[in-house]
Amino acid sequence: MSQLDCPTAPIHCTTLANGLRVVYQYVPAAVVAIDFWVGAGAAAEPEAYNGLAHALEHMVFQGSQGFPAGAFDQLIEKHGGMTNAATSQDYAHYYILTAPEYWREGLTALADILLRPNLGAQAWQKERAVIAEELYQAQDHPDWVGQQVLWRHCYGAHPYGRPILGTAESLARITPGVLRQFHQQYYHPGNMTVVVVGGVPWEPLEAVLAQVGAGERWGDATPPWICPLPTVAPMRSQLHLPQATQGRLWWVWPVMGVEDVAMGWGLDLLATLLTGGRLARLTQRLREELGWVQDIDCHYHHQVAGGVWQMTAWLNDAQRLGQVEAVLQEEVATLQEQLVSREDLRRAQRQLLHAYTFGTETPQQMARLYGYYHYMGCLEQGMNYRERLTQFRPEDLRSLAQTHLCPQPVVRLWLTPEAEV
């Protein structure tokens, strides 16, 4: 078992004989967080069955060999715990939060519904209707609709360009047999990582985890193939959406080949300099001084095959579109041409460090962070976040801006409720 130093307590990592990867941290606390990460995100599904990974996430909670429908939720909730799940392009993430005295029951139950779901026709018919309603509601949100259009433009035929929820047509093609085949291919201990943070001693935890999947024959551990991202041609597009109440502008730069997670933290610093709080450059100019936007946001979204650096502006007046774009272009060019002041850099670093501190206060938050970094293959680097973030210099940020951002975005989308601007 390897050990990583951490300010709170050492983090231990190991792979058990059943192939299950384990990230463990003993932290005396009133709760225990147990997270399972499965290498079965939307990017792993066949194109014809878009939405399959998310559908399976739903179906996992519809009962298993050991727990009839509803029994798992009842078990967790009767002990005052909580459970939920989420599907991304790269992984499916399941978790429970429970009291220390009930960790064994909770972990055993979660492992059972993950590895042995029923996936019956009647349950799928019912759950497909739930997912269809979720999709219908999402399609009524302009931000979600615009983001899907952006993904298609940024990723093209790459799996990242497809909606995680799927489409009405692709959901109709999914059958219990398709669900079972996808589950058999990816839902086995060798394609899973479990993260446990809380007051659970290692010896009894190891004994329980060693029994995960016992008595079953599992296939070889074959994680999803990581499809390389395509080269994206510059694109400007307008989207007319009657249900939108205000105009939205997206500027996006695909960022390929960022294998060093610290480079992503530098891109986070650039985003924070522009929109991280009222004193940030774009927020100060466009929202506080000029009043041209209701809000504006920059962020870097990292994924296994590559990420995107994105600006989103919610405009108060659609007639100001050209002027808003001119300000965006000016500020991006400034990042490339001029060094950030030491004062601005320290402010951005403080903001991210405080957010990191506030986001790692509980076992649940820590388990989620460790699981994400472990899945992305950078847990050891992730534990040096504070130290590495403070090492960035103005020259480093200028170099990142010159390398990954151009004054004009690669993909530009303007969403408006009117047919013409």
Coordinates of C-alpha atoms in Angstrom, one line a residue, residues 9-333:
A9 CA -4.0 12.6 7.6
P10 CA -2.0 10.3 5.3
I11 CA -3.8 9.0 2.2
H12 CA -3.3 5.3 1.4
C13 CA -3.7 3.8 -2.0
T14 CA -3.7 0.1 -3.0
T15 CA -5.2 -2.4 -5.5
L16 CA -6.8 -5.5 -4.0
A17 CA -6.6 -9.0 -5.4
N18 CA -10.1 -8.6 -6.9
G19 CA -8.8 -5.7 -9.0
L20 CA -10.6 -3.0 -7.0
R21 CA -8.5 0.2 -6.5
V22 CA -8.8 1.7 -3.1
V23 CA -8.1 5.2 -1.8
Y24 CA -8.4 5.4 2.0
Q25 CA -8.0 8.1 4.6
Y26 CA -8.7 7.7 8.3
V27 CA -10.2 10.8 9.7
P28 CA -12.1 10.8 13.0
A29 CA -15.4 12.3 12.1
A30 CA -19.1 11.9 12.8
V31 CA -19.7 10.6 9.2
V32 CA -18.0 8.2 6.7
A33 CA -17.9 9.0 3.0
I34 CA -17.8 6.0 0.6
D35 CA -17.5 6.8 -3.1
F36 CA -17.3 4.4 -6.1
W37 CA -15.9 5.7 -9.4
V38 CA -16.6 3.6 -12.4
G39 CA -14.7 4.0 -15.7
A40 CA -18.0 4.0 -17.6
G41 CA -18.9 7.6 -18.6
A42 CA -20.9 8.7 -21.6
A43 CA -17.8 8.7 -23.8
A44 CA -17.7 4.9 -23.5
E45 CA -21.2 4.2 -24.9
P46 CA -21.9 3.3 -28.5
E47 CA -23.2 6.3 -30.5
A48 CA -26.4 4.6 -31.3
Y49 CA -27.2 4.3 -27.6
N50 CA -26.3 7.8 -26.6
G51 CA -27.5 8.3 -23.0
L52 CA -26.7 4.7 -22.0
A53 CA -24.2 5.5 -19.3
H54 CA -26.6 7.9 -17.6
A55 CA -29.5 5.4 -18.0
L56 CA -27.5 2.7 -16.3
E57 CA -26.7 5.1 -13.4
H58 CA -30.5 5.5 -12.9
M59 CA -31.1 1.7 -13.2
V60 CA -28.5 0.8 -10.6
F61 CA -30.9 2.3 -7.9
Q62 CA -33.9 0.2 -9.2
G63 CA -32.9 -2.9 -7.2
S64 CA -30.4 -5.8 -7.2
Q65 CA -30.2 -9.4 -6.3
G66 CA -29.8 -8.5 -2.7
F67 CA -31.9 -5.4 -2.5
P68 CA -35.4 -5.1 -4.0
A69 CA -36.4 -1.8 -5.6
G70 CA -36.3 0.9 -2.9
A71 CA -34.6 -1.2 -0.3
F72 CA -31.2 0.4 -0.8
D73 CA -32.5 3.9 -0.3
Q74 CA -34.5 2.8 2.7
L75 CA -31.4 1.2 4.3
I76 CA -29.2 4.3 3.9
E77 CA -31.9 6.8 4.9
K78 CA -33.1 4.9 8.0
H79 CA -29.6 5.4 9.5
G80 CA -29.7 9.1 8.7
G81 CA -27.4 8.8 5.7
M82 CA -27.7 10.0 2.1
T83 CA -26.8 8.7 -1.3
N84 CA -26.7 10.0 -4.9
A85 CA -24.8 9.5 -8.2
A86 CA -23.7 11.4 -11.3
T87 CA -22.5 10.6 -14.8
S88 CA -19.9 12.6 -16.7
Q89 CA -18.3 12.1 -20.0
D90 CA -15.5 10.1 -18.4
Y91 CA -16.9 8.3 -15.4
A92 CA -19.9 7.4 -13.3
H93 CA -19.7 8.4 -9.6
Y94 CA -21.8 6.8 -6.8
Y95 CA -21.6 7.8 -3.2
I96 CA -23.1 7.4 0.3
L97 CA -22.6 9.4 3.5
T98 CA -23.4 7.5 6.7
A99 CA -22.7 7.3 10.4
P100 CA -19.5 5.4 11.3
E101 CA -21.4 2.5 12.9
Y102 CA -23.2 1.8 9.7
W103 CA -20.4 2.0 7.2
R104 CA -20.3 -1.8 6.7
E105 CA -23.9 -2.1 5.8
G106 CA -23.8 0.9 3.5
L107 CA -20.7 -0.2 1.6
T108 CA -21.9 -3.8 1.1
A109 CA -25.3 -2.6 -0.2
L110 CA -23.8 0.0 -2.6
A111 CA -21.4 -2.6 -4.0
D112 CA -24.3 -5.1 -4.5
I113 CA -26.5 -2.7 -6.5
L114 CA -23.5 -1.6 -8.5
L115 CA -22.4 -5.1 -9.4
R116 CA -25.7 -7.0 -9.5
P117 CA -28.5 -4.7 -10.7
N118 CA -31.6 -6.4 -11.9
L119 CA -32.1 -4.3 -15.1
G120 CA -35.5 -5.7 -15.7
A121 CA -37.8 -4.6 -18.6
Q122 CA -40.5 -3.2 -16.4
A123 CA -38.1 -1.2 -14.3
W124 CA -36.4 0.2 -17.4
Q125 CA -39.8 1.2 -19.0
K126 CA -40.6 3.2 -15.8
E127 CA -37.1 4.8 -15.5
R128 CA -36.9 5.6 -19.2
A129 CA -40.0 7.8 -18.7
V130 CA -38.2 9.6 -15.8
I131 CA -35.1 10.2 -17.9
A132 CA -37.2 11.5 -20.8
E133 CA -38.8 14.0 -18.4
E134 CA -35.4 15.0 -17.2
L135 CA -34.3 15.6 -20.8
Y136 CA -37.5 17.5 -21.6
Q137 CA -36.9 19.9 -18.6
A138 CA -33.2 20.4 -19.6
Q139 CA -34.2 21.4 -23.1
D140 CA -36.2 24.2 -21.6
H141 CA -33.1 25.8 -20.1
P142 CA -31.2 28.1 -22.5
D143 CA -27.9 27.6 -20.7
W144 CA -28.1 23.8 -21.1
V145 CA -29.2 24.0 -24.8
G146 CA -26.4 26.4 -25.6
Q147 CA -23.9 24.3 -23.9
Q148 CA -24.9 21.2 -25.9
V149 CA -24.5 23.2 -29.1
L150 CA -21.0 24.3 -27.9
W151 CA -20.0 20.7 -27.2
R152 CA -21.0 19.7 -30.7
H153 CA -19.0 22.5 -32.3
C154 CA -16.0 21.9 -30.0
Y155 CA -15.8 18.1 -30.2
G156 CA -17.5 17.2 -33.5
A157 CA -17.9 13.5 -33.9
H158 CA -15.9 12.8 -30.7
P159 CA -18.1 11.2 -27.9
Y160 CA -17.7 14.4 -25.9
G161 CA -19.8 16.1 -28.4
R162 CA -22.9 14.1 -27.5
P163 CA -25.3 15.0 -24.6
I164 CA -24.9 12.9 -21.5
L165 CA -28.7 12.6 -21.2
G166 CA -28.9 11.3 -24.7
T167 CA -31.8 12.1 -27.1
A168 CA -35.4 10.9 -27.3
E169 CA -34.4 8.7 -30.3
S170 CA -31.4 7.1 -28.7
L171 CA -33.2 6.5 -25.4
A172 CA -35.9 4.6 -27.3
R173 CA -33.3 2.3 -28.8
I174 CA -31.9 1.3 -25.4
T175 CA -33.2 -2.1 -24.2
P176 CA -32.6 -4.1 -21.0
G177 CA -30.2 -6.3 -23.1
V178 CA -28.2 -3.2 -24.1
L179 CA -28.0 -2.1 -20.5
R180 CA -26.8 -5.5 -19.4
Q181 CA -24.1 -5.6 -22.1
F182 CA -22.8 -2.2 -21.1
H183 CA -22.9 -3.2 -17.4
Q184 CA -21.0 -6.5 -18.0
Q185 CA -18.4 -4.7 -20.0
Y186 CA -17.6 -1.9 -17.5
Y187 CA -19.1 -2.6 -14.1
H188 CA -16.6 -4.9 -12.5
P189 CA -14.1 -4.4 -9.7
G190 CA -11.2 -4.0 -12.1
N191 CA -12.8 -0.9 -13.6
M192 CA -13.7 0.7 -10.3
T193 CA -12.1 2.9 -7.6
V194 CA -13.5 3.1 -4.1
V195 CA -12.7 6.0 -1.9
V196 CA -13.3 5.8 1.9
V197 CA -12.8 8.8 4.2
G198 CA -13.8 8.7 7.8
G199 CA -13.3 6.9 11.1
V200 CA -13.1 3.4 9.7
P201 CA -10.1 1.2 10.7
W202 CA -8.2 -0.3 7.7
E203 CA -8.3 -3.9 8.7
P204 CA -12.1 -4.4 8.8
L205 CA -12.5 -2.2 5.8
E206 CA -10.0 -4.2 3.8
A207 CA -11.8 -7.4 4.7
V208 CA -15.1 -6.1 3.4
L209 CA -13.6 -4.6 0.2
A210 CA -11.8 -7.9 -0.6
Q211 CA -15.3 -9.5 -0.8
V212 CA -16.6 -7.1 -3.4
G213 CA -17.6 -9.1 -6.4
A214 CA -16.8 -12.4 -4.6
G215 CA -18.4 -15.5 -6.2
E216 CA -18.7 -13.9 -9.6
R217 CA -16.6 -14.3 -12.8
W218 CA -15.6 -10.9 -14.2
G219 CA -14.1 -10.1 -17.5
D220 CA -10.7 -8.5 -18.0
A221 CA -10.3 -5.0 -16.8
T222 CA -10.8 -3.0 -20.0
P223 CA -11.2 0.7 -19.4
P224 CA -12.9 2.7 -22.1
W225 CA -10.6 3.7 -25.0
I226 CA -9.7 7.4 -24.9
C227 CA -10.5 8.8 -28.3
P228 CA -8.2 11.7 -29.3
L229 CA -9.9 15.0 -29.8
P230 CA -10.3 16.4 -33.3
T231 CA -8.8 19.7 -34.4
V232 CA -11.5 22.3 -34.2
A233 CA -11.9 24.9 -36.9
P234 CA -12.8 28.5 -35.9
M235 CA -16.6 28.9 -35.9
R236 CA -19.1 31.7 -35.2
S237 CA -22.7 30.8 -34.8
Q238 CA -26.0 32.2 -33.7
L239 CA -28.8 30.3 -32.0
H240 CA -32.4 31.4 -31.8
L241 CA -34.2 30.2 -28.7
P242 CA -37.7 31.6 -28.1
Q243 CA -37.8 30.5 -24.4
A244 CA -34.6 32.6 -23.6
T245 CA -35.3 35.8 -21.7
Q246 CA -31.9 37.4 -22.4
G247 CA -29.0 37.1 -24.8
R248 CA -26.0 34.8 -23.9
L249 CA -22.6 34.9 -25.4
W250 CA -20.1 32.0 -25.3
W251 CA -16.4 32.2 -26.2
V252 CA -14.6 28.8 -26.1
W253 CA -11.1 27.6 -26.6
P254 CA -10.5 23.8 -26.8
V255 CA -7.4 23.0 -24.8
M256 CA -5.8 19.8 -25.9
G257 CA -2.9 17.9 -24.5
V258 CA -3.0 19.3 -20.9
E259 CA -1.6 16.2 -19.2
D260 CA 0.0 18.2 -16.4
V261 CA -2.8 19.0 -13.9
A262 CA -0.8 22.0 -12.7
M263 CA -1.2 23.6 -16.1
G264 CA -4.9 23.4 -15.6
W265 CA -4.5 25.2 -12.3
G266 CA -2.8 28.0 -14.2
L267 CA -5.7 28.2 -16.6
D268 CA -7.9 28.4 -13.5
L269 CA -5.8 31.4 -12.3
L270 CA -6.4 33.1 -15.7
A271 CA -10.1 32.6 -15.4
T272 CA -10.1 34.0 -11.8
L273 CA -8.2 37.1 -12.9
L274 CA -11.0 37.9 -15.4
T275 CA -14.2 37.0 -13.5
G276 CA -13.3 35.8 -10.0
G277 CA -15.2 38.3 -7.9
R278 CA -16.2 42.0 -8.2
L279 CA -12.6 43.2 -8.5
A280 CA -11.8 40.8 -11.4
R281 CA -11.1 42.6 -14.7
L282 CA -14.1 41.6 -16.8
T283 CA -16.6 41.6 -13.9
Q284 CA -15.4 45.1 -12.9
R285 CA -15.6 46.5 -16.4
L286 CA -18.6 44.9 -18.0
R287 CA -20.9 44.4 -14.9
E288 CA -19.9 46.9 -12.2
E289 CA -18.8 49.9 -14.3
L290 CA -20.6 49.6 -17.7
G291 CA -23.6 47.5 -16.7
W292 CA -23.6 45.7 -20.1
V293 CA -23.9 42.3 -18.6
Q294 CA -25.9 40.8 -15.8
D295 CA -23.1 38.4 -15.1
I296 CA -20.0 36.9 -16.6
D297 CA -18.0 33.8 -15.9
C298 CA -14.8 32.2 -17.0
H299 CA -13.7 28.7 -16.1
Y300 CA -11.5 25.8 -17.3
H301 CA -13.2 22.4 -17.7
H302 CA -10.8 19.5 -17.6
Q303 CA -11.6 16.1 -19.1
V304 CA -9.5 13.0 -19.7
A305 CA -9.1 13.5 -23.5
G306 CA -8.8 17.3 -23.2
G307 CA -10.7 20.3 -21.9
V308 CA -12.1 23.7 -22.8
W309 CA -11.5 27.2 -21.4
Q310 CA -14.8 29.1 -21.6
M311 CA -16.3 32.5 -21.2
T312 CA -20.0 33.0 -20.7
A313 CA -21.7 36.4 -20.6
W314 CA -25.4 37.1 -19.9
L315 CA -26.1 40.4 -21.6
N316 CA -28.5 43.1 -20.3
D317 CA -28.8 44.6 -23.8
A318 CA -28.4 42.6 -27.0
Q319 CA -27.4 45.7 -28.8
R320 CA -24.2 45.8 -26.8
L321 CA -23.0 42.5 -28.2
G322 CA -20.2 44.0 -30.4
Q323 CA -19.0 46.3 -27.6
V324 CA -18.9 43.4 -25.1
E325 CA -16.9 41.3 -27.6
A326 CA -14.5 44.1 -28.1
V327 CA -13.9 44.2 -24.3
L328 CA -13.4 40.4 -24.1
Q329 CA -10.9 40.5 -27.0
E330 CA -9.0 43.4 -25.4
E331 CA -8.7 41.6 -22.0
V332 CA -7.6 38.3 -23.5
A333 CA -5.0 40.1 -25.6

